[in-house]
Amino acid sequence: MKIIKLLTITTIICLYITSWELSAKEKISSNNVQYSFSLQPEICVLESPQSFCHQTVVFEFIDQPPHNICIYIKQNLASKQCYSSKHRSIFNYVVNTDTSIELVIEDEITHKILGITEFKVTKYKPVRQRRRFSWNLL
């Protein structure tokens, strides 16, 4: 009996985990209506420590987006760009950075924050080639 309960619980947990998407899809709500959006790309890899990531980030709303939206970098309000979402569901935002940043989506009229997502920046580290020298001489 205990084994059947344990198997049932593990099956439910596995189904829950597999149905949960592990991507940059976010859910936001405005006026009790939920909206889903995705961010592409989610990550930028820098070739050298002195380089910057020059990337156009694409926000795509799965449903019709709420009203007019603004997108900006959380640490820099001067980077705010606002878009009319009357007949659009895809928005392009240009990012120039060398560190990971948080991008904020807010309602242009009410200034209510609808969602925050992270754009990750990482440095490229070449893989060291393994040498197969045997140090065991005994």
mmCIF file of N, CA and C in Angstrom, residues 35-136:
data_model
loop_
_atom_site.group_PDB
_atom_site.id
_atom_site.type_symbol
_atom_site.label_atom_id
_atom_site.label_comp_id
_atom_site.label_asym_id
_atom_site.label_seq_id
_atom_site.Cartn_x
_atom_site.Cartn_y
_atom_site.Cartn_z
ATOM 1 N N TYR A 35 -0.444 37.643 -18.955
ATOM 2 C CA TYR A 35 0.200 37.680 -20.263
ATOM 3 C C TYR A 35 1.485 36.873 -20.169
ATOM 4 N N SER A 36 1.855 36.221 -21.243
ATOM 5 C CA SER A 36 3.096 35.457 -21.287
ATOM 6 C C SER A 36 4.011 36.081 -22.322
ATOM 7 N N PHE A 37 5.298 36.149 -21.992
ATOM 8 C CA PHE A 37 6.264 36.654 -22.959
ATOM 9 C C PHE A 37 7.525 35.810 -22.883
ATOM 10 N N SER A 38 8.296 35.853 -23.964
ATOM 11 C CA SER A 38 9.571 35.147 -23.988
ATOM 12 C C SER A 38 10.655 36.109 -24.433
ATOM 13 N N LEU A 39 11.870 35.825 -24.025
ATOM 14 C CA LEU A 39 13.032 36.654 -24.315
ATOM 15 C C LEU A 39 14.011 35.819 -25.126
ATOM 16 N N GLN A 40 14.455 36.341 -26.268
ATOM 17 C CA GLN A 40 15.430 35.650 -27.108
ATOM 18 C C GLN A 40 16.478 36.637 -27.575
ATOM 19 N N PRO A 41 17.728 36.401 -27.466
ATOM 20 C CA PRO A 41 18.381 35.346 -26.708
ATOM 21 C C PRO A 41 18.391 35.679 -25.217
ATOM 22 N N GLU A 42 18.651 34.692 -24.405
ATOM 23 C CA GLU A 42 18.682 34.877 -22.958
ATOM 24 C C GLU A 42 20.086 35.151 -22.459
ATOM 25 N N ILE A 43 21.089 34.785 -23.257
ATOM 26 C CA ILE A 43 22.467 34.850 -22.791
ATOM 27 C C ILE A 43 23.371 35.346 -23.909
ATOM 28 N N CYS A 44 24.460 36.006 -23.522
ATOM 29 C CA CYS A 44 25.462 36.488 -24.475
ATOM 30 C C CYS A 44 26.829 36.046 -23.959
ATOM 31 N N VAL A 45 27.659 35.502 -24.833
ATOM 32 C CA VAL A 45 28.988 35.038 -24.452
ATOM 33 C C VAL A 45 30.016 35.970 -25.078
ATOM 34 N N LEU A 46 30.870 36.559 -24.222
ATOM 35 C CA LEU A 46 31.900 37.488 -24.685
ATOM 36 C C LEU A 46 33.178 36.724 -25.001
ATOM 37 N N GLU A 47 33.837 37.103 -26.104
ATOM 38 C CA GLU A 47 35.063 36.417 -26.503
ATOM 39 C C GLU A 47 36.254 36.838 -25.660
ATOM 40 N N SER A 48 36.344 38.119 -25.346
ATOM 41 C CA SER A 48 37.461 38.614 -24.547
ATOM 42 C C SER A 48 36.926 39.481 -23.412
ATOM 43 N N PRO A 49 37.699 39.661 -22.354
ATOM 44 C CA PRO A 49 37.216 40.454 -21.210
ATOM 45 C C PRO A 49 36.952 41.922 -21.546
ATOM 46 N N GLN A 50 37.573 42.458 -22.591
ATOM 47 C CA GLN A 50 37.385 43.857 -22.949
ATOM 48 C C GLN A 50 36.189 44.083 -23.865
ATOM 49 N N SER A 51 35.584 43.044 -24.370
ATOM 50 C CA SER A 51 34.516 43.216 -25.354
ATOM 51 C C SER A 51 33.166 43.478 -24.693
ATOM 52 N N PHE A 52 32.244 44.020 -25.491
ATOM 53 C CA PHE A 52 30.881 44.303 -25.058
ATOM 54 C C PHE A 52 29.927 43.409 -25.830
ATOM 55 N N CYS A 53 28.793 43.169 -25.249
ATOM 56 C CA CYS A 53 27.744 42.411 -25.912
ATOM 57 C C CYS A 53 26.814 43.395 -26.607
ATOM 58 N N HIS A 54 26.811 43.408 -27.934
ATOM 59 C CA HIS A 54 25.904 44.238 -28.731
ATOM 60 C C HIS A 54 24.844 43.294 -29.285
ATOM 61 N N GLN A 55 23.682 43.307 -28.694
ATOM 62 C CA GLN A 55 22.669 42.314 -29.024
ATOM 63 C C GLN A 55 21.297 42.966 -29.133
ATOM 64 N N THR A 56 20.510 42.514 -30.086
ATOM 65 C CA THR A 56 19.111 42.921 -30.166
ATOM 66 C C THR A 56 18.289 41.828 -29.504
ATOM 67 N N VAL A 57 17.666 42.186 -28.391
ATOM 68 C CA VAL A 57 16.855 41.242 -27.631
ATOM 69 C C VAL A 57 15.427 41.336 -28.143
ATOM 70 N N VAL A 58 14.800 40.198 -28.377
ATOM 71 C CA VAL A 58 13.440 40.158 -28.902
ATOM 72 C C VAL A 58 12.494 39.682 -27.804
ATOM 73 N N PHE A 59 11.535 40.535 -27.456
ATOM 74 C CA PHE A 59 10.462 40.160 -26.537
ATOM 75 C C PHE A 59 9.266 39.767 -27.386
ATOM 76 N N GLU A 60 8.777 38.569 -27.177
ATOM 77 C CA GLU A 60 7.599 38.123 -27.920
ATOM 78 C C GLU A 60 6.497 37.756 -26.936
ATOM 79 N N PHE A 61 5.370 38.451 -27.053
ATOM 80 C CA PHE A 61 4.223 38.151 -26.211
ATOM 81 C C PHE A 61 3.429 37.026 -26.852
ATOM 82 N N ILE A 62 3.077 36.028 -26.061
ATOM 83 C CA ILE A 62 2.302 34.898 -26.555
ATOM 84 C C ILE A 62 0.865 35.340 -26.837
ATOM 85 N N ASP A 63 0.291 36.088 -25.908
ATOM 86 C CA ASP A 63 -1.046 36.651 -26.074
ATOM 87 C C ASP A 63 -0.896 38.100 -26.533
ATOM 88 N N GLN A 64 -1.981 38.784 -26.700
ATOM 89 C CA GLN A 64 -1.934 40.210 -27.025
ATOM 90 C C GLN A 64 -1.349 40.960 -25.825
ATOM 91 N N PRO A 65 -0.279 41.747 -26.020
ATOM 92 C CA PRO A 65 0.338 42.448 -24.891
ATOM 93 C C PRO A 65 -0.565 43.547 -24.336
ATOM 94 N N PRO A 66 -0.335 43.919 -23.094
ATOM 95 C CA PRO A 66 -1.177 44.937 -22.467
ATOM 96 C C PRO A 66 -0.823 46.342 -22.940
ATOM 97 N N HIS A 67 -1.783 47.093 -23.419
ATOM 98 C CA HIS A 67 -1.668 48.529 -23.718
ATOM 99 C C HIS A 67 -0.361 48.872 -24.420
ATOM 100 N N ASN A 68 0.232 49.974 -23.999
ATOM 101 C CA ASN A 68 1.551 50.357 -24.479
ATOM 102 C C ASN A 68 2.547 49.982 -23.397
ATOM 103 N N ILE A 69 3.675 49.419 -23.808
ATOM 104 C CA ILE A 69 4.650 48.970 -22.820
ATOM 105 C C ILE A 69 5.966 49.709 -22.995
ATOM 106 N N CYS A 70 6.736 49.759 -21.913
ATOM 107 C CA CYS A 70 8.084 50.317 -21.928
ATOM 108 C C CYS A 70 9.041 49.236 -21.440
ATOM 109 N N ILE A 71 10.209 49.183 -22.065
ATOM 110 C CA ILE A 71 11.249 48.237 -21.678
ATOM 111 C C ILE A 71 12.491 49.049 -21.356
ATOM 112 N N TYR A 72 13.131 48.720 -20.223
ATOM 113 C CA TYR A 72 14.358 49.417 -19.858
ATOM 114 C C TYR A 72 15.218 48.536 -18.969
ATOM 115 N N ILE A 73 16.486 48.958 -18.829
ATOM 116 C CA ILE A 73 17.417 48.269 -17.945
ATOM 117 C C ILE A 73 17.166 48.780 -16.535
ATOM 118 N N LYS A 74 17.041 47.876 -15.588
ATOM 119 C CA LYS A 74 16.673 48.248 -14.223
ATOM 120 C C LYS A 74 17.663 49.240 -13.618
ATOM 121 N N GLN A 75 18.947 49.098 -13.905
ATOM 122 C CA GLN A 75 19.967 49.964 -13.336
ATOM 123 C C GLN A 75 20.104 51.285 -14.081
ATOM 124 N N ASN A 76 19.406 51.447 -15.222
ATOM 125 C CA ASN A 76 19.585 52.634 -16.054
ATOM 126 C C ASN A 76 18.233 53.068 -16.626
ATOM 127 N N LEU A 77 17.566 54.014 -15.971
ATOM 128 C CA LEU A 77 16.259 54.476 -16.443
ATOM 129 C C LEU A 77 16.345 55.239 -17.760
ATOM 130 N N ALA A 78 17.531 55.761 -18.096
ATOM 131 C CA ALA A 78 17.692 56.501 -19.348
ATOM 132 C C ALA A 78 17.582 55.584 -20.561
ATOM 133 N N SER A 79 17.661 54.291 -20.356
ATOM 134 C CA SER A 79 17.589 53.340 -21.468
ATOM 135 C C SER A 79 16.154 52.958 -21.814
ATOM 136 N N LYS A 80 15.171 53.659 -21.263
ATOM 137 C CA LYS A 80 13.760 53.300 -21.452
ATOM 138 C C LYS A 80 13.318 53.526 -22.892
ATOM 139 N N GLN A 81 12.682 52.510 -23.472
ATOM 140 C CA GLN A 81 12.085 52.601 -24.801
ATOM 141 C C GLN A 81 10.636 52.149 -24.682
ATOM 142 N N CYS A 82 9.730 52.958 -25.216
ATOM 143 C CA CYS A 82 8.309 52.631 -25.137
ATOM 144 C C CYS A 82 7.789 52.235 -26.520
ATOM 145 N N TYR A 83 6.830 51.324 -26.524
ATOM 146 C CA TYR A 83 6.288 50.777 -27.761
ATOM 147 C C TYR A 83 4.771 50.779 -27.699
ATOM 148 N N SER A 84 4.161 51.018 -28.843
ATOM 149 C CA SER A 84 2.716 50.879 -28.958
ATOM 150 C C SER A 84 2.427 49.429 -29.315
ATOM 151 N N SER A 85 1.578 48.796 -28.548
ATOM 152 C CA SER A 85 1.327 47.368 -28.766
ATOM 153 C C SER A 85 -0.048 47.105 -29.361
ATOM 154 N N LYS A 86 -0.544 48.079 -30.110
ATOM 155 C CA LYS A 86 -1.898 47.935 -30.647
ATOM 156 C C LYS A 86 -2.018 46.746 -31.599
ATOM 157 N N HIS A 87 -1.085 46.603 -32.531
ATOM 158 C CA HIS A 87 -1.156 45.507 -33.505
ATOM 159 C C HIS A 87 0.142 44.698 -33.522
ATOM 160 N N ARG A 88 0.906 44.767 -32.438
ATOM 161 C CA ARG A 88 2.194 44.082 -32.401
ATOM 162 C C ARG A 88 2.260 43.153 -31.198
ATOM 163 N N SER A 89 3.040 42.111 -31.335
ATOM 164 C CA SER A 89 3.302 41.244 -30.193
ATOM 165 C C SER A 89 4.795 40.948 -30.049
ATOM 166 N N ILE A 90 5.619 41.491 -30.973
ATOM 167 C CA ILE A 90 7.068 41.297 -30.930
ATOM 168 C C ILE A 90 7.738 42.662 -30.839
ATOM 169 N N PHE A 91 8.674 42.785 -29.881
ATOM 170 C CA PHE A 91 9.355 44.054 -29.651
ATOM 171 C C PHE A 91 10.857 43.810 -29.608
ATOM 172 N N ASN A 92 11.626 44.666 -30.297
ATOM 173 C CA ASN A 92 13.083 44.565 -30.319
ATOM 174 C C ASN A 92 13.669 45.613 -29.389
ATOM 175 N N TYR A 93 14.649 45.204 -28.595
ATOM 176 C CA TYR A 93 15.317 46.106 -27.660
ATOM 177 C C TYR A 93 16.814 45.878 -27.786
ATOM 178 N N VAL A 94 17.583 46.943 -28.035
ATOM 179 C CA VAL A 94 19.021 46.835 -28.251
ATOM 180 C C VAL A 94 19.743 46.922 -26.906
ATOM 181 N N VAL A 95 20.643 45.963 -26.676
ATOM 182 C CA VAL A 95 21.402 45.896 -25.431
ATOM 183 C C VAL A 95 22.885 46.007 -25.757
ATOM 184 N N ASN A 96 23.595 46.889 -25.048
ATOM 185 C CA ASN A 96 25.049 47.017 -25.137
ATOM 186 C C ASN A 96 25.588 46.951 -23.715
ATOM 187 N N THR A 97 26.157 45.822 -23.341
ATOM 188 C CA THR A 97 26.607 45.651 -21.961
ATOM 189 C C THR A 97 27.735 44.638 -21.882
ATOM 190 N N ASP A 98 28.454 44.662 -20.768
ATOM 191 C CA ASP A 98 29.474 43.652 -20.520
ATOM 192 C C ASP A 98 29.195 42.870 -19.236
ATOM 193 N N THR A 99 28.065 43.171 -18.592
ATOM 194 C CA THR A 99 27.657 42.454 -17.383
ATOM 195 C C THR A 99 26.200 42.018 -17.522
ATOM 196 N N SER A 100 25.789 41.112 -16.681
ATOM 197 C CA SER A 100 24.391 40.669 -16.677
ATOM 198 C C SER A 100 23.498 41.808 -16.203
ATOM 199 N N ILE A 101 22.328 41.930 -16.816
ATOM 200 C CA ILE A 101 21.410 43.020 -16.481
ATOM 201 C C ILE A 101 20.001 42.473 -16.302
ATOM 202 N N GLU A 102 19.179 43.258 -15.624
ATOM 203 C CA GLU A 102 17.766 42.929 -15.488
ATOM 204 C C GLU A 102 16.976 43.879 -16.369
ATOM 205 N N LEU A 103 16.112 43.318 -17.207
ATOM 206 C CA LEU A 103 15.258 44.109 -18.081
ATOM 207 C C LEU A 103 13.861 44.168 -17.474
ATOM 208 N N VAL A 104 13.304 45.372 -17.441
ATOM 209 C CA VAL A 104 12.008 45.606 -16.815
ATOM 210 C C VAL A 104 10.992 45.943 -17.896
ATOM 211 N N ILE A 105 9.808 45.344 -17.803
ATOM 212 C CA ILE A 105 8.687 45.677 -18.683
ATOM 213 C C ILE A 105 7.644 46.355 -17.815
ATOM 214 N N GLU A 106 7.230 47.558 -18.222
ATOM 215 C CA GLU A 106 6.216 48.261 -17.436
ATOM 216 C C GLU A 106 5.139 48.836 -18.338
ATOM 217 N N ASP A 107 3.988 49.089 -17.762
ATOM 218 C CA ASP A 107 2.873 49.722 -18.455
ATOM 219 C C ASP A 107 3.213 51.204 -18.608
ATOM 220 N N GLU A 108 3.116 51.718 -19.833
ATOM 221 C CA GLU A 108 3.505 53.107 -20.091
ATOM 222 C C GLU A 108 2.590 54.098 -19.379
ATOM 223 N N ILE A 109 1.315 53.789 -19.254
ATOM 224 C CA ILE A 109 0.355 54.736 -18.681
ATOM 225 C C ILE A 109 0.389 54.709 -17.157
ATOM 226 N N THR A 110 0.298 53.529 -16.562
ATOM 227 C CA THR A 110 0.223 53.426 -15.100
ATOM 228 C C THR A 110 1.589 53.291 -14.442
ATOM 229 N N HIS A 111 2.636 53.044 -15.216
ATOM 230 C CA HIS A 111 4.002 52.824 -14.728
ATOM 231 C C HIS A 111 4.081 51.634 -13.779
ATOM 232 N N LYS A 112 3.149 50.707 -13.916
ATOM 233 C CA LYS A 112 3.154 49.487 -13.119
ATOM 234 C C LYS A 112 4.117 48.493 -13.757
ATOM 235 N N ILE A 113 5.001 47.921 -12.950
ATOM 236 C CA ILE A 113 5.959 46.946 -13.462
ATOM 237 C C ILE A 113 5.223 45.645 -13.758
ATOM 238 N N LEU A 114 5.298 45.227 -15.011
ATOM 239 C CA LEU A 114 4.606 44.021 -15.451
ATOM 240 C C LEU A 114 5.486 42.785 -15.349
ATOM 241 N N GLY A 115 6.785 42.974 -15.441
ATOM 242 C CA GLY A 115 7.677 41.827 -15.366
ATOM 243 C C GLY A 115 9.131 42.242 -15.364
ATOM 244 N N ILE A 116 9.968 41.407 -14.782
ATOM 245 C CA ILE A 116 11.416 41.611 -14.762
ATOM 246 C C ILE A 116 12.052 40.303 -15.202
ATOM 247 N N THR A 117 12.990 40.388 -16.139
ATOM 248 C CA THR A 117 13.696 39.197 -16.600
ATOM 249 C C THR A 117 15.181 39.516 -16.703
ATOM 250 N N GLU A 118 16.018 38.493 -16.611
ATOM 251 C CA GLU A 118 17.457 38.703 -16.606
ATOM 252 C C GLU A 118 18.069 38.327 -17.954
ATOM 253 N N PHE A 119 18.953 39.200 -18.442
ATOM 254 C CA PHE A 119 19.755 38.937 -19.636
ATOM 255 C C PHE A 119 21.166 38.665 -19.130
ATOM 256 N N LYS A 120 21.641 37.434 -19.300
ATOM 257 C CA LYS A 120 22.912 37.024 -18.716
ATOM 258 C C LYS A 120 24.058 37.220 -19.697
ATOM 259 N N VAL A 121 25.181 37.691 -19.169
ATOM 260 C CA VAL A 121 26.403 37.857 -19.944
ATOM 261 C C VAL A 121 27.486 37.044 -19.257
ATOM 262 N N THR A 122 28.193 36.242 -20.033
ATOM 263 C CA THR A 122 29.262 35.426 -19.479
ATOM 264 C C THR A 122 30.496 35.542 -20.359
ATOM 265 N N LYS A 123 31.644 35.288 -19.786
ATOM 266 C CA LYS A 123 32.916 35.359 -20.507
ATOM 267 C C LYS A 123 33.252 33.970 -21.048
ATOM 268 N N TYR A 124 33.805 33.929 -22.257
ATOM 269 C CA TYR A 124 34.215 32.668 -22.870
ATOM 270 C C TYR A 124 35.499 32.189 -22.212
ATOM 271 N N LYS A 125 35.509 30.943 -21.783
ATOM 272 C CA LYS A 125 36.701 30.337 -21.199
ATOM 273 C C LYS A 125 37.053 29.121 -22.041
ATOM 274 N N PRO A 126 38.206 29.160 -22.718
ATOM 275 C CA PRO A 126 38.565 28.002 -23.540
ATOM 276 C C PRO A 126 38.814 26.772 -22.664
ATOM 277 N N VAL A 127 38.515 25.632 -23.212
ATOM 278 C CA VAL A 127 38.680 24.379 -22.487
ATOM 279 C C VAL A 127 40.136 23.956 -22.569
ATOM 280 N N ARG A 128 40.714 23.636 -21.416
ATOM 281 C CA ARG A 128 42.088 23.150 -21.413
ATOM 282 C C ARG A 128 42.125 21.728 -21.936
ATOM 283 N N GLN A 129 43.083 21.482 -22.806
ATOM 284 C CA GLN A 129 43.201 20.153 -23.372
ATOM 285 C C GLN A 129 43.887 19.238 -22.358
ATOM 286 N N ARG A 130 43.273 18.100 -22.116
ATOM 287 C CA ARG A 130 43.854 17.148 -21.177
ATOM 288 C C ARG A 130 44.980 16.392 -21.851
ATOM 289 N N ARG A 131 46.071 16.273 -21.114
ATOM 290 C CA ARG A 131 47.180 15.456 -21.603
ATOM 291 C C ARG A 131 47.142 14.142 -20.845
ATOM 292 N N ARG A 132 47.342 13.107 -21.540
ATOM 293 C CA ARG A 132 47.186 11.793 -20.913
ATOM 294 C C ARG A 132 48.544 11.218 -20.482
ATOM 295 N N PHE A 133 49.270 12.035 -19.710
ATOM 296 C CA PHE A 133 50.527 11.544 -19.163
ATOM 297 C C PHE A 133 50.227 10.760 -17.899
ATOM 298 N N SER A 134 50.855 9.655 -17.772
ATOM 299 C CA SER A 134 50.663 8.854 -16.575
ATOM 300 C C SER A 134 51.721 9.256 -15.563
ATOM 301 N N TRP A 135 51.293 9.836 -14.468
ATOM 302 C CA TRP A 135 52.223 10.271 -13.434
ATOM 303 C C TRP A 135 52.503 9.141 -12.437
ATOM 304 N N ASN A 136 51.823 8.078 -12.568
ATOM 305 C CA ASN A 136 52.033 6.958 -11.674
ATOM 306 C C ASN A 136 53.159 6.097 -12.242
#
